[in-house]
Amino acid sequence: MEVILGIVIGALLSWVSVGYMKSVKKKQLVNTQSTILLDKIKKVCKFITVEGDFAEIYQYEDVKERFLKLISSRKKALVVIKAKAHVGYDLSKIDLKADTEKKKIILKGFPEPEVLSIETNLNYYDKSEGLFNKFEAADLTGLHNEAKIHIQEKIPESGLLEMARREVLETISLIETIVETIGWKLDYSALEISEEKEKQKQLH
């Protein structure tokens, strides 16, 4: 009788032990899934939603004075800037939280659209230089940097940022697709509430 009782108790302990181990492994798997998922979303990093083309004329001029300012040497150029600006979202800045029990990712906060990159192509016209003031490689590098700054300043009035804001659902849809690849769900109801509050503010 004691032998049978021992076998029964041993079997029960083994069953409880196996069940516990399975539960722990399942929890670890879910936690691992959520960590990988959050990393995967943020590794997408920059998502371009809008791009705009710019064509600007930029007047460059530089004057150097020599010999106690008695002689000046001037270099100048008319620069035609052709640029392409990419505007969208940096997904590394989003506020995400994982609910491992319900297997869902909660999108709590979303960044504002920003300029992700600017590609510039410069053509030089009416280029002239002085005897003591020649164009050098550093000047051309500086011109490229100035051209990017010039285009950057034009972007707010171009309407590209507003267009990117209207494409926010496309960005959220991308995140939702990533989340659904492992059978999880994306909850972005907090963003909808925020948008509703913003509408109410505008009405008042």
mmCIF file with all atom_site columns, C-alpha atoms in Angstrom:
data_model
loop_
_atom_site.group_PDB
_atom_site.id
_atom_site.type_symbol
_atom_site.label_atom_id
_atom_site.label_alt_id
_atom_site.label_comp_id
_atom_site.label_asym_id
_atom_site.label_entity_id
_atom_site.label_seq_id
_atom_site.pdbx_PDB_ins_code
_atom_site.Cartn_x
_atom_site.Cartn_y
_atom_site.Cartn_z
_atom_site.occupancy
_atom_site.B_iso_or_equiv
_atom_site.pdbx_formal_charge
_atom_site.auth_seq_id
_atom_site.auth_comp_id
_atom_site.auth_asym_id
_atom_site.auth_atom_id
_atom_site.pdbx_PDB_model_num
ATOM 1   C CA . MET A 1 1   ? 0.000   0.000  0.000   1.00 0.00 ? 1   MET A CA 1
ATOM 2   C CA . GLU A 1 2   ? 2.801   2.377  0.899   1.00 0.00 ? 2   GLU A CA 1
ATOM 3   C CA . VAL A 1 3   ? 4.533   1.574  -2.402  1.00 0.00 ? 3   VAL A CA 1
ATOM 4   C CA . ILE A 1 4   ? 1.374   2.412  -4.383  1.00 0.00 ? 4   ILE A CA 1
ATOM 5   C CA . LEU A 1 5   ? 0.887   5.617  -2.374  1.00 0.00 ? 5   LEU A CA 1
ATOM 6   C CA . GLY A 1 6   ? 4.488   6.613  -3.106  1.00 0.00 ? 6   GLY A CA 1
ATOM 7   C CA . ILE A 1 7   ? 4.017   6.001  -6.815  1.00 0.00 ? 7   ILE A CA 1
ATOM 8   C CA . VAL A 1 8   ? 0.839   8.130  -6.862  1.00 0.00 ? 8   VAL A CA 1
ATOM 9   C CA . ILE A 1 9   ? 2.479   10.994 -4.953  1.00 0.00 ? 9   ILE A CA 1
ATOM 10  C CA . GLY A 1 10  ? 5.539   10.806 -7.221  1.00 0.00 ? 10  GLY A CA 1
ATOM 11  C CA . ALA A 1 11  ? 3.326   10.904 -10.313 1.00 0.00 ? 11  ALA A CA 1
ATOM 12  C CA . LEU A 1 12  ? 1.425   13.929 -8.961  1.00 0.00 ? 12  LEU A CA 1
ATOM 13  C CA . LEU A 1 13  ? 4.662   15.758 -8.157  1.00 0.00 ? 13  LEU A CA 1
ATOM 14  C CA . SER A 1 14  ? 6.003   14.993 -11.633 1.00 0.00 ? 14  SER A CA 1
ATOM 15  C CA . TRP A 1 15  ? 2.785   16.279 -13.237 1.00 0.00 ? 15  TRP A CA 1
ATOM 16  C CA . VAL A 1 16  ? 2.856   19.494 -11.199 1.00 0.00 ? 16  VAL A CA 1
ATOM 17  C CA . SER A 1 17  ? 6.550   19.964 -11.960 1.00 0.00 ? 17  SER A CA 1
ATOM 18  C CA . VAL A 1 18  ? 6.061   19.462 -15.713 1.00 0.00 ? 18  VAL A CA 1
ATOM 19  C CA . GLY A 1 19  ? 3.081   21.829 -15.737 1.00 0.00 ? 19  GLY A CA 1
ATOM 20  C CA . TYR A 1 20  ? 5.053   24.484 -13.873 1.00 0.00 ? 20  TYR A CA 1
ATOM 21  C CA . MET A 1 21  ? 8.012   24.182 -16.243 1.00 0.00 ? 21  MET A CA 1
ATOM 22  C CA . LYS A 1 22  ? 5.717   24.512 -19.263 1.00 0.00 ? 22  LYS A CA 1
ATOM 23  C CA . SER A 1 23  ? 4.131   27.614 -17.717 1.00 0.00 ? 23  SER A CA 1
ATOM 24  C CA . VAL A 1 24  ? 7.544   29.189 -17.059 1.00 0.00 ? 24  VAL A CA 1
ATOM 25  C CA . LYS A 1 25  ? 8.747   28.406 -20.587 1.00 0.00 ? 25  LYS A CA 1
ATOM 26  C CA . LYS A 1 26  ? 5.548   29.831 -22.097 1.00 0.00 ? 26  LYS A CA 1
ATOM 27  C CA . LYS A 1 27  ? 5.943   33.037 -20.077 1.00 0.00 ? 27  LYS A CA 1
ATOM 28  C CA . GLN A 1 28  ? 9.591   33.317 -21.109 1.00 0.00 ? 28  GLN A CA 1
ATOM 29  C CA . LEU A 1 29  ? 8.600   32.802 -24.746 1.00 0.00 ? 29  LEU A CA 1
ATOM 30  C CA . VAL A 1 30  ? 5.956   35.546 -24.586 1.00 0.00 ? 30  VAL A CA 1
ATOM 31  C CA . ASN A 1 31  ? 8.369   37.945 -22.876 1.00 0.00 ? 31  ASN A CA 1
ATOM 32  C CA . THR A 1 32  ? 11.023  37.158 -25.471 1.00 0.00 ? 32  THR A CA 1
ATOM 33  C CA . GLN A 1 33  ? 8.483   37.685 -28.265 1.00 0.00 ? 33  GLN A CA 1
ATOM 34  C CA . SER A 1 34  ? 7.526   41.119 -26.908 1.00 0.00 ? 34  SER A CA 1
ATOM 35  C CA . THR A 1 35  ? 11.174  42.200 -26.581 1.00 0.00 ? 35  THR A CA 1
ATOM 36  C CA . ILE A 1 36  ? 12.010  41.049 -30.116 1.00 0.00 ? 36  ILE A CA 1
ATOM 37  C CA . LEU A 1 37  ? 8.863   42.729 -31.440 1.00 0.00 ? 37  LEU A CA 1
ATOM 38  C CA . LEU A 1 38  ? 9.639   46.108 -29.851 1.00 0.00 ? 38  LEU A CA 1
ATOM 39  C CA . ASP A 1 39  ? 13.224  45.934 -31.130 1.00 0.00 ? 39  ASP A CA 1
ATOM 40  C CA . LYS A 1 40  ? 12.014  44.951 -34.600 1.00 0.00 ? 40  LYS A CA 1
ATOM 41  C CA . ILE A 1 41  ? 9.681   47.959 -34.792 1.00 0.00 ? 41  ILE A CA 1
ATOM 42  C CA . LYS A 1 42  ? 12.339  50.393 -33.628 1.00 0.00 ? 42  LYS A CA 1
ATOM 43  C CA . LYS A 1 43  ? 14.939  48.932 -35.993 1.00 0.00 ? 43  LYS A CA 1
ATOM 44  C CA . VAL A 1 44  ? 12.756  50.081 -38.896 1.00 0.00 ? 44  VAL A CA 1
ATOM 45  C CA . CYS A 1 45  ? 13.829  53.483 -37.560 1.00 0.00 ? 45  CYS A CA 1
ATOM 46  C CA . LYS A 1 46  ? 13.080  56.031 -40.247 1.00 0.00 ? 46  LYS A CA 1
ATOM 47  C CA . PHE A 1 47  ? 9.942   55.684 -42.340 1.00 0.00 ? 47  PHE A CA 1
ATOM 48  C CA . ILE A 1 48  ? 9.600   58.144 -45.235 1.00 0.00 ? 48  ILE A CA 1
ATOM 49  C CA . THR A 1 49  ? 6.015   59.113 -45.994 1.00 0.00 ? 49  THR A CA 1
ATOM 50  C CA . VAL A 1 50  ? 6.476   62.240 -48.151 1.00 0.00 ? 50  VAL A CA 1
ATOM 51  C CA . GLU A 1 51  ? 9.182   63.574 -50.441 1.00 0.00 ? 51  GLU A CA 1
ATOM 52  C CA . GLY A 1 52  ? 9.466   66.959 -52.100 1.00 0.00 ? 52  GLY A CA 1
ATOM 53  C CA . ASP A 1 53  ? 11.584  68.393 -54.905 1.00 0.00 ? 53  ASP A CA 1
ATOM 54  C CA . PHE A 1 54  ? 13.128  71.855 -54.634 1.00 0.00 ? 54  PHE A CA 1
ATOM 55  C CA . ALA A 1 55  ? 14.856  74.096 -57.156 1.00 0.00 ? 55  ALA A CA 1
ATOM 56  C CA . GLU A 1 56  ? 16.477  77.201 -55.722 1.00 0.00 ? 56  GLU A CA 1
ATOM 57  C CA . ILE A 1 57  ? 18.947  79.838 -56.905 1.00 0.00 ? 57  ILE A CA 1
ATOM 58  C CA . TYR A 1 58  ? 21.600  80.713 -54.351 1.00 0.00 ? 58  TYR A CA 1
ATOM 59  C CA . GLN A 1 59  ? 24.047  83.612 -54.667 1.00 0.00 ? 59  GLN A CA 1
ATOM 60  C CA . TYR A 1 60  ? 27.454  82.823 -53.165 1.00 0.00 ? 60  TYR A CA 1
ATOM 61  C CA . GLU A 1 61  ? 30.028  85.528 -52.602 1.00 0.00 ? 61  GLU A CA 1
ATOM 62  C CA . ASP A 1 62  ? 33.225  85.755 -50.569 1.00 0.00 ? 62  ASP A CA 1
ATOM 63  C CA . VAL A 1 63  ? 35.603  88.716 -50.269 1.00 0.00 ? 63  VAL A CA 1
ATOM 64  C CA . LYS A 1 64  ? 39.088  88.630 -48.774 1.00 0.00 ? 64  LYS A CA 1
ATOM 65  C CA . GLU A 1 65  ? 41.163  91.712 -48.064 1.00 0.00 ? 65  GLU A CA 1
ATOM 66  C CA . ARG A 1 66  ? 44.944  91.783 -48.195 1.00 0.00 ? 66  ARG A CA 1
ATOM 67  C CA . PHE A 1 67  ? 47.775  94.254 -47.547 1.00 0.00 ? 67  PHE A CA 1
ATOM 68  C CA . LEU A 1 68  ? 46.115  96.249 -44.749 1.00 0.00 ? 68  LEU A CA 1
ATOM 69  C CA . LYS A 1 69  ? 42.754  96.061 -46.559 1.00 0.00 ? 69  LYS A CA 1
ATOM 70  C CA . LEU A 1 70  ? 44.132  97.989 -49.515 1.00 0.00 ? 70  LEU A CA 1
ATOM 71  C CA . ILE A 1 71  ? 43.419  95.143 -51.951 1.00 0.00 ? 71  ILE A CA 1
ATOM 72  C CA . SER A 1 72  ? 40.302  93.003 -51.970 1.00 0.00 ? 72  SER A CA 1
ATOM 73  C CA . SER A 1 73  ? 39.883  89.731 -53.793 1.00 0.00 ? 73  SER A CA 1
ATOM 74  C CA . ARG A 1 74  ? 36.406  88.441 -54.565 1.00 0.00 ? 74  ARG A CA 1
ATOM 75  C CA . LYS A 1 75  ? 35.053  85.067 -55.591 1.00 0.00 ? 75  LYS A CA 1
ATOM 76  C CA . LYS A 1 76  ? 31.434  84.469 -56.404 1.00 0.00 ? 76  LYS A CA 1
ATOM 77  C CA . ALA A 1 77  ? 29.108  82.017 -58.061 1.00 0.00 ? 77  ALA A CA 1
ATOM 78  C CA . LEU A 1 78  ? 25.472  81.677 -58.967 1.00 0.00 ? 78  LEU A CA 1
ATOM 79  C CA . VAL A 1 79  ? 24.447  78.271 -57.622 1.00 0.00 ? 79  VAL A CA 1
ATOM 80  C CA . VAL A 1 80  ? 21.357  76.403 -58.780 1.00 0.00 ? 80  VAL A CA 1
ATOM 81  C CA . ILE A 1 81  ? 20.305  73.972 -56.071 1.00 0.00 ? 81  ILE A CA 1
ATOM 82  C CA . LYS A 1 82  ? 18.232  70.955 -56.978 1.00 0.00 ? 82  LYS A CA 1
ATOM 83  C CA . ALA A 1 83  ? 17.226  69.015 -53.891 1.00 0.00 ? 83  ALA A CA 1
ATOM 84  C CA . LYS A 1 84  ? 14.987  66.190 -52.757 1.00 0.00 ? 84  LYS A CA 1
ATOM 85  C CA . ALA A 1 85  ? 13.766  66.263 -49.168 1.00 0.00 ? 85  ALA A CA 1
ATOM 86  C CA . HIS A 1 86  ? 12.457  63.165 -47.420 1.00 0.00 ? 86  HIS A CA 1
ATOM 87  C CA . VAL A 1 87  ? 9.990   63.752 -44.589 1.00 0.00 ? 87  VAL A CA 1
ATOM 88  C CA . GLY A 1 88  ? 8.555   61.110 -42.301 1.00 0.00 ? 88  GLY A CA 1
ATOM 89  C CA . TYR A 1 89  ? 8.866   59.529 -38.871 1.00 0.00 ? 89  TYR A CA 1
ATOM 90  C CA . ASP A 1 90  ? 11.728  58.306 -36.723 1.00 0.00 ? 90  ASP A CA 1
ATOM 91  C CA . LEU A 1 91  ? 10.221  55.130 -35.251 1.00 0.00 ? 91  LEU A CA 1
ATOM 92  C CA . SER A 1 92  ? 12.950  54.926 -32.608 1.00 0.00 ? 92  SER A CA 1
ATOM 93  C CA . LYS A 1 93  ? 11.132  57.814 -30.883 1.00 0.00 ? 93  LYS A CA 1
ATOM 94  C CA . ILE A 1 94  ? 7.719   56.145 -30.535 1.00 0.00 ? 94  ILE A CA 1
ATOM 95  C CA . ASP A 1 95  ? 6.364   55.241 -27.093 1.00 0.00 ? 95  ASP A CA 1
ATOM 96  C CA . LEU A 1 96  ? 5.519   51.517 -27.062 1.00 0.00 ? 96  LEU A CA 1
ATOM 97  C CA . LYS A 1 97  ? 4.499   49.187 -24.256 1.00 0.00 ? 97  LYS A CA 1
ATOM 98  C CA . ALA A 1 98  ? 4.034   45.414 -24.399 1.00 0.00 ? 98  ALA A CA 1
ATOM 99  C CA . ASP A 1 99  ? 1.061   43.722 -22.688 1.00 0.00 ? 99  ASP A CA 1
ATOM 100 C CA . THR A 1 100 ? 2.348   40.132 -22.552 1.00 0.00 ? 100 THR A CA 1
ATOM 101 C CA . GLU A 1 101 ? -0.842  38.703 -20.985 1.00 0.00 ? 101 GLU A CA 1
ATOM 102 C CA . LYS A 1 102 ? -3.087  39.938 -23.798 1.00 0.00 ? 102 LYS A CA 1
ATOM 103 C CA . LYS A 1 103 ? -0.362  39.658 -26.439 1.00 0.00 ? 103 LYS A CA 1
ATOM 104 C CA . LYS A 1 104 ? -0.697  43.209 -27.662 1.00 0.00 ? 104 LYS A CA 1
ATOM 105 C CA . ILE A 1 105 ? 1.545   46.199 -28.221 1.00 0.00 ? 105 ILE A CA 1
ATOM 106 C CA . ILE A 1 106 ? 0.191   49.495 -26.906 1.00 0.00 ? 106 ILE A CA 1
ATOM 107 C CA . LEU A 1 107 ? 1.137   52.573 -28.923 1.00 0.00 ? 107 LEU A CA 1
ATOM 108 C CA . LYS A 1 108 ? 1.039   55.346 -26.322 1.00 0.00 ? 108 LYS A CA 1
ATOM 109 C CA . GLY A 1 109 ? 2.850   58.176 -28.073 1.00 0.00 ? 109 GLY A CA 1
ATOM 110 C CA . PHE A 1 110 ? 3.854   59.068 -31.604 1.00 0.00 ? 110 PHE A CA 1
ATOM 111 C CA . PRO A 1 111 ? 6.545   61.540 -32.704 1.00 0.00 ? 111 PRO A CA 1
ATOM 112 C CA . GLU A 1 112 ? 6.031   64.553 -34.911 1.00 0.00 ? 112 GLU A CA 1
ATOM 113 C CA . PRO A 1 113 ? 7.083   64.254 -38.565 1.00 0.00 ? 113 PRO A CA 1
ATOM 114 C CA . GLU A 1 114 ? 10.581  65.491 -39.312 1.00 0.00 ? 114 GLU A CA 1
ATOM 115 C CA . VAL A 1 115 ? 13.060  65.931 -42.141 1.00 0.00 ? 115 VAL A CA 1
ATOM 116 C CA . LEU A 1 116 ? 14.850  62.590 -42.423 1.00 0.00 ? 116 LEU A CA 1
ATOM 117 C CA . SER A 1 117 ? 17.270  63.433 -45.234 1.00 0.00 ? 117 SER A CA 1
ATOM 118 C CA . ILE A 1 118 ? 18.052  66.007 -47.914 1.00 0.00 ? 118 ILE A CA 1
ATOM 119 C CA . GLU A 1 119 ? 19.787  65.087 -51.169 1.00 0.00 ? 119 GLU A CA 1
ATOM 120 C CA . THR A 1 120 ? 21.329  68.037 -53.006 1.00 0.00 ? 120 THR A CA 1
ATOM 121 C CA . ASN A 1 121 ? 22.770  68.534 -56.457 1.00 0.00 ? 121 ASN A CA 1
ATOM 122 C CA . LEU A 1 122 ? 24.539  71.827 -57.165 1.00 0.00 ? 122 LEU A CA 1
ATOM 123 C CA . ASN A 1 123 ? 25.257  73.421 -60.536 1.00 0.00 ? 123 ASN A CA 1
ATOM 124 C CA . TYR A 1 124 ? 27.529  76.462 -60.711 1.00 0.00 ? 124 TYR A CA 1
ATOM 125 C CA . TYR A 1 125 ? 26.986  79.386 -63.103 1.00 0.00 ? 125 TYR A CA 1
ATOM 126 C CA . ASP A 1 126 ? 28.685  82.770 -63.491 1.00 0.00 ? 126 ASP A CA 1
ATOM 127 C CA . LYS A 1 127 ? 31.588  81.456 -61.436 1.00 0.00 ? 127 LYS A CA 1
ATOM 128 C CA . SER A 1 128 ? 34.485  83.874 -60.953 1.00 0.00 ? 128 SER A CA 1
ATOM 129 C CA . GLU A 1 129 ? 37.392  84.138 -58.544 1.00 0.00 ? 129 GLU A CA 1
ATOM 130 C CA . GLY A 1 130 ? 40.033  86.673 -57.577 1.00 0.00 ? 130 GLY A CA 1
ATOM 131 C CA . LEU A 1 131 ? 43.804  86.522 -57.759 1.00 0.00 ? 131 LEU A CA 1
ATOM 132 C CA . PHE A 1 132 ? 44.149  85.875 -54.021 1.00 0.00 ? 132 PHE A CA 1
ATOM 133 C CA . ASN A 1 133 ? 40.806  84.187 -53.478 1.00 0.00 ? 133 ASN A CA 1
ATOM 134 C CA . LYS A 1 134 ? 40.408  80.920 -55.377 1.00 0.00 ? 134 LYS A CA 1
ATOM 135 C CA . PHE A 1 135 ? 37.704  78.266 -55.097 1.00 0.00 ? 135 PHE A CA 1
ATOM 136 C CA . GLU A 1 136 ? 38.977  75.297 -53.120 1.00 0.00 ? 136 GLU A CA 1
ATOM 137 C CA . ALA A 1 137 ? 37.560  71.884 -52.111 1.00 0.00 ? 137 ALA A CA 1
ATOM 138 C CA . ALA A 1 138 ? 36.613  73.272 -48.682 1.00 0.00 ? 138 ALA A CA 1
ATOM 139 C CA . ASP A 1 139 ? 34.517  75.981 -50.371 1.00 0.00 ? 139 ASP A CA 1
ATOM 140 C CA . LEU A 1 140 ? 32.527  73.404 -52.343 1.00 0.00 ? 140 LEU A CA 1
ATOM 141 C CA . THR A 1 141 ? 31.930  71.341 -49.184 1.00 0.00 ? 141 THR A CA 1
ATOM 142 C CA . GLY A 1 142 ? 30.787  74.476 -47.403 1.00 0.00 ? 142 GLY A CA 1
ATOM 143 C CA . LEU A 1 143 ? 28.451  75.329 -50.280 1.00 0.00 ? 143 LEU A CA 1
ATOM 144 C CA . HIS A 1 144 ? 26.841  71.891 -50.094 1.00 0.00 ? 144 HIS A CA 1
ATOM 145 C CA . ASN A 1 145 ? 26.283  72.351 -46.354 1.00 0.00 ? 145 ASN A CA 1
ATOM 146 C CA . GLU A 1 146 ? 24.834  75.833 -46.884 1.00 0.00 ? 146 GLU A CA 1
ATOM 147 C CA . ALA A 1 147 ? 22.579  74.475 -49.624 1.00 0.00 ? 147 ALA A CA 1
ATOM 148 C CA . LYS A 1 148 ? 21.158  71.860 -47.252 1.00 0.00 ? 148 LYS A CA 1
ATOM 149 C CA . ILE A 1 149 ? 20.531  74.503 -44.591 1.00 0.00 ? 149 ILE A CA 1
ATOM 150 C CA . HIS A 1 150 ? 18.875  76.724 -47.208 1.00 0.00 ? 150 HIS A CA 1
ATOM 151 C CA . ILE A 1 151 ? 16.521  73.896 -48.257 1.00 0.00 ? 151 ILE A CA 1
ATOM 152 C CA . GLN A 1 152 ? 15.885  72.923 -44.622 1.00 0.00 ? 152 GLN A CA 1
ATOM 153 C CA . GLU A 1 153 ? 14.630  76.443 -43.948 1.00 0.00 ? 153 GLU A CA 1
ATOM 154 C CA . LYS A 1 154 ? 12.254  76.195 -46.931 1.00 0.00 ? 154 LYS A CA 1
ATOM 155 C CA . ILE A 1 155 ? 10.601  72.956 -45.788 1.00 0.00 ? 155 ILE A CA 1
ATOM 156 C CA . PRO A 1 156 ? 8.246   74.348 -43.066 1.00 0.00 ? 156 PRO A CA 1
ATOM 157 C CA . GLU A 1 157 ? 6.555   76.647 -45.604 1.00 0.00 ? 157 GLU A CA 1
ATOM 158 C CA . SER A 1 158 ? 6.397   73.925 -48.272 1.00 0.00 ? 158 SER A CA 1
ATOM 159 C CA . GLY A 1 159 ? 3.580   71.990 -46.609 1.00 0.00 ? 159 GLY A CA 1
ATOM 160 C CA . LEU A 1 160 ? 5.566   68.722 -46.527 1.00 0.00 ? 160 LEU A CA 1
ATOM 161 C CA . LEU A 1 161 ? 5.293   68.373 -42.735 1.00 0.00 ? 161 LEU A CA 1
ATOM 162 C CA . GLU A 1 162 ? 1.499   68.791 -42.884 1.00 0.00 ? 162 GLU A CA 1
ATOM 163 C CA . MET A 1 163 ? 1.317   66.192 -45.665 1.00 0.00 ? 163 MET A CA 1
ATOM 164 C CA . ALA A 1 164 ? 3.364   63.771 -43.542 1.00 0.00 ? 164 ALA A CA 1
ATOM 165 C CA . ARG A 1 165 ? 0.987   64.277 -40.612 1.00 0.00 ? 165 ARG A CA 1
ATOM 166 C CA . ARG A 1 166 ? -1.905  63.217 -42.831 1.00 0.00 ? 166 ARG A CA 1
ATOM 167 C CA . GLU A 1 167 ? 0.004   60.026 -43.694 1.00 0.00 ? 167 GLU A CA 1
ATOM 168 C CA . VAL A 1 168 ? 0.384   58.986 -40.054 1.00 0.00 ? 168 VAL A CA 1
ATOM 169 C CA . LEU A 1 169 ? -2.130  56.133 -40.475 1.00 0.00 ? 169 LEU A CA 1
ATOM 170 C CA . GLU A 1 170 ? 0.108   54.633 -43.161 1.00 0.00 ? 170 GLU A CA 1
ATOM 171 C CA . THR A 1 171 ? 2.947   54.567 -40.647 1.00 0.00 ? 171 THR A CA 1
ATOM 172 C CA . ILE A 1 172 ? 0.758   52.999 -37.972 1.00 0.00 ? 172 ILE A CA 1
ATOM 173 C CA . SER A 1 173 ? -0.380  50.419 -40.527 1.00 0.00 ? 173 SER A CA 1
ATOM 174 C CA . LEU A 1 174 ? 3.266   49.451 -41.080 1.00 0.00 ? 174 LEU A CA 1
ATOM 175 C CA . ILE A 1 175 ? 3.743   48.911 -37.335 1.00 0.00 ? 175 ILE A CA 1
ATOM 176 C CA . GLU A 1 176 ? 0.498   46.920 -37.170 1.00 0.00 ? 176 GLU A CA 1
ATOM 177 C CA . THR A 1 177 ? 1.723   44.616 -39.952 1.00 0.00 ? 177 THR A CA 1
ATOM 178 C CA . ILE A 1 178 ? 4.977   43.970 -38.067 1.00 0.00 ? 178 ILE A CA 1
ATOM 179 C CA . VAL A 1 179 ? 3.051   43.209 -34.856 1.00 0.00 ? 179 VAL A CA 1
ATOM 180 C CA . GLU A 1 180 ? 0.674   40.802 -36.596 1.00 0.00 ? 180 GLU A CA 1
ATOM 181 C CA . THR A 1 181 ? 3.524   38.718 -38.015 1.00 0.00 ? 181 THR A CA 1
ATOM 182 C CA . ILE A 1 182 ? 3.722   36.810 -34.697 1.00 0.00 ? 182 ILE A CA 1
ATOM 183 C CA . GLY A 1 183 ? 0.011   36.856 -33.913 1.00 0.00 ? 183 GLY A CA 1
ATOM 184 C CA . TRP A 1 184 ? -0.022  39.911 -31.645 1.00 0.00 ? 184 TRP A CA 1
ATOM 185 C CA . LYS A 1 185 ? -2.309  42.947 -31.908 1.00 0.00 ? 185 LYS A CA 1
ATOM 186 C CA . LEU A 1 186 ? -1.589  46.677 -31.997 1.00 0.00 ? 186 LEU A CA 1
ATOM 187 C CA . ASP A 1 187 ? -3.602  48.938 -29.707 1.00 0.00 ? 187 ASP A CA 1
ATOM 188 C CA . TYR A 1 188 ? -3.396  52.609 -30.719 1.00 0.00 ? 188 TYR A CA 1
ATOM 189 C CA . SER A 1 189 ? -6.622  53.784 -29.062 1.00 0.00 ? 189 SER A CA 1
ATOM 190 C CA . ALA A 1 190 ? -4.588  56.182 -26.896 1.00 0.00 ? 190 ALA A CA 1
ATOM 191 C CA . LEU A 1 191 ? -3.613  58.075 -30.056 1.00 0.00 ? 191 LEU A CA 1
ATOM 192 C CA . GLU A 1 192 ? -7.236  58.296 -31.165 1.00 0.00 ? 192 GLU A CA 1
ATOM 193 C CA . ILE A 1 193 ? -8.148  59.773 -27.780 1.00 0.00 ? 193 ILE A CA 1
ATOM 194 C CA . SER A 1 194 ? -5.354  62.322 -28.125 1.00 0.00 ? 194 SER A CA 1
ATOM 195 C CA . GLU A 1 195 ? -6.557  63.278 -31.616 1.00 0.00 ? 195 GLU A CA 1
ATOM 196 C CA . GLU A 1 196 ? -10.103 63.680 -30.325 1.00 0.00 ? 196 GLU A CA 1
ATOM 197 C CA . LYS A 1 197 ? -8.877  65.986 -27.531 1.00 0.00 ? 197 LYS A CA 1
ATOM 198 C CA . GLU A 1 198 ? -7.000  68.062 -30.095 1.00 0.00 ? 198 GLU A CA 1
ATOM 199 C CA . LYS A 1 199 ? -10.177 68.421 -32.184 1.00 0.00 ? 199 LYS A CA 1
ATOM 200 C CA . GLN A 1 200 ? -12.104 69.530 -29.105 1.00 0.00 ? 200 GLN A CA 1
ATOM 201 C CA . LYS A 1 201 ? -9.438  72.166 -28.363 1.00 0.00 ? 201 LYS A CA 1
ATOM 202 C CA . GLN A 1 202 ? -9.747  73.515 -31.909 1.00 0.00 ? 202 GLN A CA 1
ATOM 203 C CA . LEU A 1 203 ? -13.538 73.730 -31.609 1.00 0.00 ? 203 LEU A CA 1
ATOM 204 C CA . HIS A 1 204 ? -13.243 75.740 -28.388 1.00 0.00 ? 204 HIS A CA 1
#
